[in-house]
XYZ file of C-alpha atoms in Angstrom:
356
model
C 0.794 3.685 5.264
C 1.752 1.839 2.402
C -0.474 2.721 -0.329
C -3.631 4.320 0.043
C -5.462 7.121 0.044
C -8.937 6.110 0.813
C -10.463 9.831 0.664
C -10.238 10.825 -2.753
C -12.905 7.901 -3.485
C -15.541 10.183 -2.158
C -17.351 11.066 -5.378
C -16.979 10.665 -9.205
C -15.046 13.834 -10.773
C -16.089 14.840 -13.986
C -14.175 13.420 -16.920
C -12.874 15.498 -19.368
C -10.154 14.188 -21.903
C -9.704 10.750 -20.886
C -9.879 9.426 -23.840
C -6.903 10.639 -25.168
C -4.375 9.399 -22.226
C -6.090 6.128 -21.494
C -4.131 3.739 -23.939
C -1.187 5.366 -23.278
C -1.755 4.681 -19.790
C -3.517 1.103 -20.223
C -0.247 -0.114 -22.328
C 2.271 1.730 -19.588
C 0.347 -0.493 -16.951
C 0.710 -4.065 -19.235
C 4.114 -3.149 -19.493
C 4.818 -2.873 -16.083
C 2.299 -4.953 -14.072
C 4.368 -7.822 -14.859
C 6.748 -10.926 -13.988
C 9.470 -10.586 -16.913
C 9.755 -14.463 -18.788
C 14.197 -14.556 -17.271
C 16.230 -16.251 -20.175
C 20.059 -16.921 -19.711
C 21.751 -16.899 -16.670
C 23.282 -14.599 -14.547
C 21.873 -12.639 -11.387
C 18.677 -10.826 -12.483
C 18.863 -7.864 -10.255
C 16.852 -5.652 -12.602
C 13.649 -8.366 -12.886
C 14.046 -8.931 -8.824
C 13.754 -4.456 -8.713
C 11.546 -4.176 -10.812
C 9.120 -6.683 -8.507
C 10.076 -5.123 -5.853
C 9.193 -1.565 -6.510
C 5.043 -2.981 -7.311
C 4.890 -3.524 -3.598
C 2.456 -1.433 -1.290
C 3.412 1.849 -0.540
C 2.134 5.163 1.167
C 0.275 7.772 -1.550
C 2.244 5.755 -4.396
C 5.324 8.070 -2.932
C 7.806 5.080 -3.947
C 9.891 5.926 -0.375
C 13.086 3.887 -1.794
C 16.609 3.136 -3.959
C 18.299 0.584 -4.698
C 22.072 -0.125 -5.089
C 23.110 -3.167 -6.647
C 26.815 -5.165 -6.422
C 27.639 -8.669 -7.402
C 24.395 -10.906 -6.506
C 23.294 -7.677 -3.075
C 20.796 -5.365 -3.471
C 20.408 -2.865 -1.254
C 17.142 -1.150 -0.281
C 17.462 2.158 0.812
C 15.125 4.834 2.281
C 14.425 7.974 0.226
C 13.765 10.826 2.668
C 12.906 13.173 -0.323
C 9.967 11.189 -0.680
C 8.577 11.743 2.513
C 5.327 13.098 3.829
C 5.635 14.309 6.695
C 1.953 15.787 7.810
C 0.747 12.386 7.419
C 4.168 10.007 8.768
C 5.892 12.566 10.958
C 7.912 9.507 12.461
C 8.528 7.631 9.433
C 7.003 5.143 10.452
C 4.761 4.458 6.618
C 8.201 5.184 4.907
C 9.809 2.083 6.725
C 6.377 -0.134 6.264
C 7.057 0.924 2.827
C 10.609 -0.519 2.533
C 9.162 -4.089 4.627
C 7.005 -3.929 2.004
C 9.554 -3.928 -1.111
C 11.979 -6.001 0.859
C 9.114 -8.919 0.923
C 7.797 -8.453 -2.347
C 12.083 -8.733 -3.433
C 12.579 -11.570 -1.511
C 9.989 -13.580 -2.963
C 10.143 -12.737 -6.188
C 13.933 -13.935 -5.781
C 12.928 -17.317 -4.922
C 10.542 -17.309 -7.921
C 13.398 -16.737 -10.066
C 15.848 -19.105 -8.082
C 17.835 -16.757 -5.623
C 17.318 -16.971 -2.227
C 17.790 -13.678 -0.067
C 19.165 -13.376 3.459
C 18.461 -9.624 4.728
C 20.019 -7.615 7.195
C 19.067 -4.013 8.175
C 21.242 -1.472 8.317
C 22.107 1.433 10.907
C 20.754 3.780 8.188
C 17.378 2.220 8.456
C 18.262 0.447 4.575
C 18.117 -3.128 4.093
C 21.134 -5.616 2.329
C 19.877 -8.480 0.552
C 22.694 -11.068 -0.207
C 21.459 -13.617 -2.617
C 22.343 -17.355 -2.991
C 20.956 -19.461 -6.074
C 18.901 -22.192 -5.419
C 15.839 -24.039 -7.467
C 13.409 -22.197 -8.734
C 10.319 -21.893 -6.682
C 7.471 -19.811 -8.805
C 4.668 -20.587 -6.134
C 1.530 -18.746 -5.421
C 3.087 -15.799 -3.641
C 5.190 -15.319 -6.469
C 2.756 -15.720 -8.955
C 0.714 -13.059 -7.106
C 2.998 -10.038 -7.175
C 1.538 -8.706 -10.446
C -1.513 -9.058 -9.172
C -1.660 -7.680 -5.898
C -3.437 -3.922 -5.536
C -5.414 -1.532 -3.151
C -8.766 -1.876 -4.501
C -10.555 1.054 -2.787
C -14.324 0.334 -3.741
C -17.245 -1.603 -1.795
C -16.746 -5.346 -1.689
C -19.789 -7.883 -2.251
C -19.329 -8.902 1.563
C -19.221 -12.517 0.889
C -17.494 -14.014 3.928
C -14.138 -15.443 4.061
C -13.836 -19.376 4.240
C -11.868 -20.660 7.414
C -9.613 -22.319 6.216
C -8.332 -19.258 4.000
C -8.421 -17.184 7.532
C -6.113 -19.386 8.425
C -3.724 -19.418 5.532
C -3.861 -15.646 5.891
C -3.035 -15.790 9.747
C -0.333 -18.407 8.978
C 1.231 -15.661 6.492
C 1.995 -13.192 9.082
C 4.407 -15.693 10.746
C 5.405 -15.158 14.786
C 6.958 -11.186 14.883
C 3.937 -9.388 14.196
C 0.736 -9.591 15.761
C -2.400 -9.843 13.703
C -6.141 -9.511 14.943
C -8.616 -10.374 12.186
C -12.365 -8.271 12.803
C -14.738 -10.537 11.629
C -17.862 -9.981 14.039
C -20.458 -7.618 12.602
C -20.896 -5.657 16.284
C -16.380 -5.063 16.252
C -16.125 -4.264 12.552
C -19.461 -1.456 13.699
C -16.588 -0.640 16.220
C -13.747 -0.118 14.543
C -15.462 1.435 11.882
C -16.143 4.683 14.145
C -12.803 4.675 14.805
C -11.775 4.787 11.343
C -14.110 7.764 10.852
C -13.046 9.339 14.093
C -9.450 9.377 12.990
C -10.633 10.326 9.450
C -12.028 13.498 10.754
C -9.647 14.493 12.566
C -7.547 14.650 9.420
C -10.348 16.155 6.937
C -9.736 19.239 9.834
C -6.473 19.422 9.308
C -5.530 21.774 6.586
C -1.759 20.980 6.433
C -2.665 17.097 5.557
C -5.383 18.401 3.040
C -2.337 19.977 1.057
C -0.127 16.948 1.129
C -3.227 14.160 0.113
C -3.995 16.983 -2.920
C -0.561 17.420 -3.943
C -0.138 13.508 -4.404
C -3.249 12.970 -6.031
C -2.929 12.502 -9.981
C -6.147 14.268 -11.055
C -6.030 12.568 -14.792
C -4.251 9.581 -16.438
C -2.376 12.446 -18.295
C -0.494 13.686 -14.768
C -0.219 9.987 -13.509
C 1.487 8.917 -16.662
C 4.211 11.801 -16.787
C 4.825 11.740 -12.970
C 4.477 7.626 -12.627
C 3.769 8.223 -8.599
C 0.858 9.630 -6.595
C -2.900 8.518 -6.285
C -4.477 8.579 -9.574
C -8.131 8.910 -9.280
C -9.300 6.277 -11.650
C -7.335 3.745 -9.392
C -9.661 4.620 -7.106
C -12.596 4.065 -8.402
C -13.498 7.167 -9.131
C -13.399 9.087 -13.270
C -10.529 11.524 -14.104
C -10.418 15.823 -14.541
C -7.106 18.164 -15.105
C -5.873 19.327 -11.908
C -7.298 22.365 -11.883
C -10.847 21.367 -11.998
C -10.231 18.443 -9.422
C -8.575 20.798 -7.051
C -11.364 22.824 -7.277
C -13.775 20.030 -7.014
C -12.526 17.917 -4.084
C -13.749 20.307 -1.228
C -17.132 20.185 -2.434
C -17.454 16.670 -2.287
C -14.460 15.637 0.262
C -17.145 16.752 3.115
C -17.008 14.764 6.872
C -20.948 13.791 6.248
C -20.270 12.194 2.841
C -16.543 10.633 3.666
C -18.441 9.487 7.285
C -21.227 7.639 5.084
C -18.563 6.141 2.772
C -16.113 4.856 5.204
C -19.231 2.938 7.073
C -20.298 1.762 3.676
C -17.003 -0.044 2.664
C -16.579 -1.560 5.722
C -19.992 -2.639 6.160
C -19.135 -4.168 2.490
C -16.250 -6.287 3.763
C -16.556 -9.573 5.225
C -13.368 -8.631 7.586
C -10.330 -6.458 8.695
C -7.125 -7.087 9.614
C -4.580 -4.908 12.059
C -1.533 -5.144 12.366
C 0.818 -4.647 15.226
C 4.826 -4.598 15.158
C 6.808 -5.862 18.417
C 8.512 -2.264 18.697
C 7.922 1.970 17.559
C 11.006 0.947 15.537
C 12.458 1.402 11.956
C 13.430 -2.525 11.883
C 10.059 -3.449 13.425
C 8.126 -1.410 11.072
C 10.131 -2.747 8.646
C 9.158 -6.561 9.868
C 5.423 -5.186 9.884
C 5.712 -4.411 6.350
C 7.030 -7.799 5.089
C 4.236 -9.382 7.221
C 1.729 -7.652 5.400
C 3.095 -8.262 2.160
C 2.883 -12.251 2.826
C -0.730 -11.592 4.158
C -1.490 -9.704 0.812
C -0.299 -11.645 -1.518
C -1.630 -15.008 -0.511
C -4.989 -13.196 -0.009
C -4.650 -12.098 -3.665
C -3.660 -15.592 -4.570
C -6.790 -16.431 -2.739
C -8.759 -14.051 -5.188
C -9.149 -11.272 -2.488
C -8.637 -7.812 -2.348
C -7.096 -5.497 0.222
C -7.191 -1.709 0.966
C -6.078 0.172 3.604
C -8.109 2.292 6.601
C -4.788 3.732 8.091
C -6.847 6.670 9.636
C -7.306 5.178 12.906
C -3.469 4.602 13.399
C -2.501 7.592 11.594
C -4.478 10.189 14.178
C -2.290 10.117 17.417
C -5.598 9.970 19.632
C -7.648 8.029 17.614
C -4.379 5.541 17.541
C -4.404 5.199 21.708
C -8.035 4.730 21.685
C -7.034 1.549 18.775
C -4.841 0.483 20.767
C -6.944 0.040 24.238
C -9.429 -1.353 22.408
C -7.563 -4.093 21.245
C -6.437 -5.079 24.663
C -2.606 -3.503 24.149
C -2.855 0.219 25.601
C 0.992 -0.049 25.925
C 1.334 -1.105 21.795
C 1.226 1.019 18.472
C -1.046 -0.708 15.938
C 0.462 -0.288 12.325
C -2.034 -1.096 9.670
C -5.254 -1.184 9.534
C -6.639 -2.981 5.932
C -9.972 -4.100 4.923
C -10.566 -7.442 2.943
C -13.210 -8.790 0.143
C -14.061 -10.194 -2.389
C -14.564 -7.315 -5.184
C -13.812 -5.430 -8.769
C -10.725 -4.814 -10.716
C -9.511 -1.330 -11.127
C -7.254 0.405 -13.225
C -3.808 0.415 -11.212
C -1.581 2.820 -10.466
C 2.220 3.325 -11.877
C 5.775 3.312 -10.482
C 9.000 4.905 -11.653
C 11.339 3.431 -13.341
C 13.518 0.911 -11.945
C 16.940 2.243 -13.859
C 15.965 5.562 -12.192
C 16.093 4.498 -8.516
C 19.647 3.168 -8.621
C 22.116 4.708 -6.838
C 25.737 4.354 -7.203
């Protein structure tokens, strides 16, 4: 799911003419990684969008629109924006949506409007909002702030009382296991790299990670999706020397070493599992992690995802009896540190994701 992809941190690609497109691309990413100042009244649907559409999301693929009436917003699915190799069930798409709906609903009590949601048979989500006091608390404050930072962590564990807040986040719906213990996170690293291989073998998902990677700031700034490299930790190239590039150093051996070493680097991981294999429950798995992420980056954390291991059907069962739940589907798997900033990634406008 939401917003990933882990591989393409595998080596540095050679720059070449990133000089040119990074301010263009720095001031596109002040402009948007932001809370807009609200002045006057009135129902800000466009400020409460905007927020929404920063939440985490599968290969930046912005899965949604949005339909707005008098004080509703609607969240609808975008099956154009699917990818199918890697979410043949839609189940990412749907995290996706959780995901936005969460990050909507509390940056509507930030700004005084307080959402109640119901799904719809479509799989799409109404919001009907109600003003009330302002309430700009940490969560809210956090939403600019929040990101998939892909690198190594500095491993520093995570206080107890901050496990806790981040357990408390979740709420009741969705079950949460933190891996703290040196011997499980050993564990469930192999299984990360098991399910990893399985889809560095598979040369229908090579074609869909590649053609949502954004090779240089150039390609990330005209298309405002995708998985830009230097959000990853990793230097910039045109496409066609990236393309070229990636199999060379996209290898299992090196992705195998990598994996272990980011894990190794973070003090714990956290998965995820939804009470059904539904589109509302993977919808409630989304929100959940989106109130686990953002008071872990109002904690100073960051987050990435290690999807592989629920991503590979048989790497996903063997998840799942480890855990204890054979008859379950875990959702998300995400890794959690203390570690660097890194350039982010963009979204599309919000004027152009309205629909009538």
């Amino acid at each position: 799911m939401p917003t990933r992809r882990a591989l393409i941190t595998a080596a540095p690609l050679l720059v070449a003419g990133c000089s040119r497109c990074a301010s263009p691309y720095d001031e596109a990413v002040r402009s948007l990684w932001r809370l807009p100042d609200l002045s006057g009244g009135g129902f800000p649907a466009m400020a409460l969008i905007g927020a929404a559409t920063l939440a985490a999301n599968g290969h930046n693929t912005q899965p949604w629109r949005f339909k707005v009436e008098p004080r509703v917003i609607e969240i609808l699915p975008d099956p154009t924006r699917r990818t199918p190799v890697v979410d043949p069930d839609n189940h990412h798409l749907f995290v996706s949506l959780g995901c936005a709906l969460e990050t909507l609903l509390q940056a509507g009590l930030g700004y005084g409007w307080a959402g109640e949601p119901a799904v719809l048979s479509g799989g799409g989500v109404r919001v009907v909002f109600s003003s009330v006091p302002a309430r700009p608390d940490a969560l809210f404050q956090a939403i600019p702030h929040r990101a998939s930072t892909r690198t190594p962590y500095d491993g520093t564990p995570v206080d107890a009382a901050t496990l806790r807040r981040l357990e408390a986040a979740v709420g009741q719906s969705v079950g949460l296991r933190l891996v703290l213990d040196g011997d499980a996170r050993a564990k469930l690293s192999d299984m990360i790299v098991a399910g990893n291989d399985a889809q560095l073998a598979d040369p229908a998902f090579m074609r869909e990670l590649v053609a949502w990677i954004r090779f240089d700031a150039g390609e990330a700034l005209a298309r405002r999706d995708g998985l830009f490299t230097a959000a990853s930790g990793n230097l910039a190239a045109p496409r066609w020397l990236g393309q070229r590039l990636l199999p060379l150093v996209m290898t299992r051996r090196s992705e195998a070493d990598r994996l272990r070493r980011v894990v190794a680097s973070s003090p714990g991981l956290a998965i995820f599992t939804g009470p059904a294999e539904t589109p509302e429950a993977w919808i409630a798995v989304g929100r959940a992690f989106t109130r686990f992420a953002l008071t872990a980056t109002a904690e100073g954390l960051k987050l990435a995802f290690m999807n592989q291991p629920v991503e590979d059907l048989s790497t996903r069962r063997r998840l799942a009896a480890w855990l204890g739940e054979p008859a379950k589907r875990p959702d998300l798997v995400v890794r959690f540190g203390r570690g660097p900033d890194l350039p982010r990634s963009l979204r599309r406008p919000s004027r152009d994701l309205l629909v009538s």
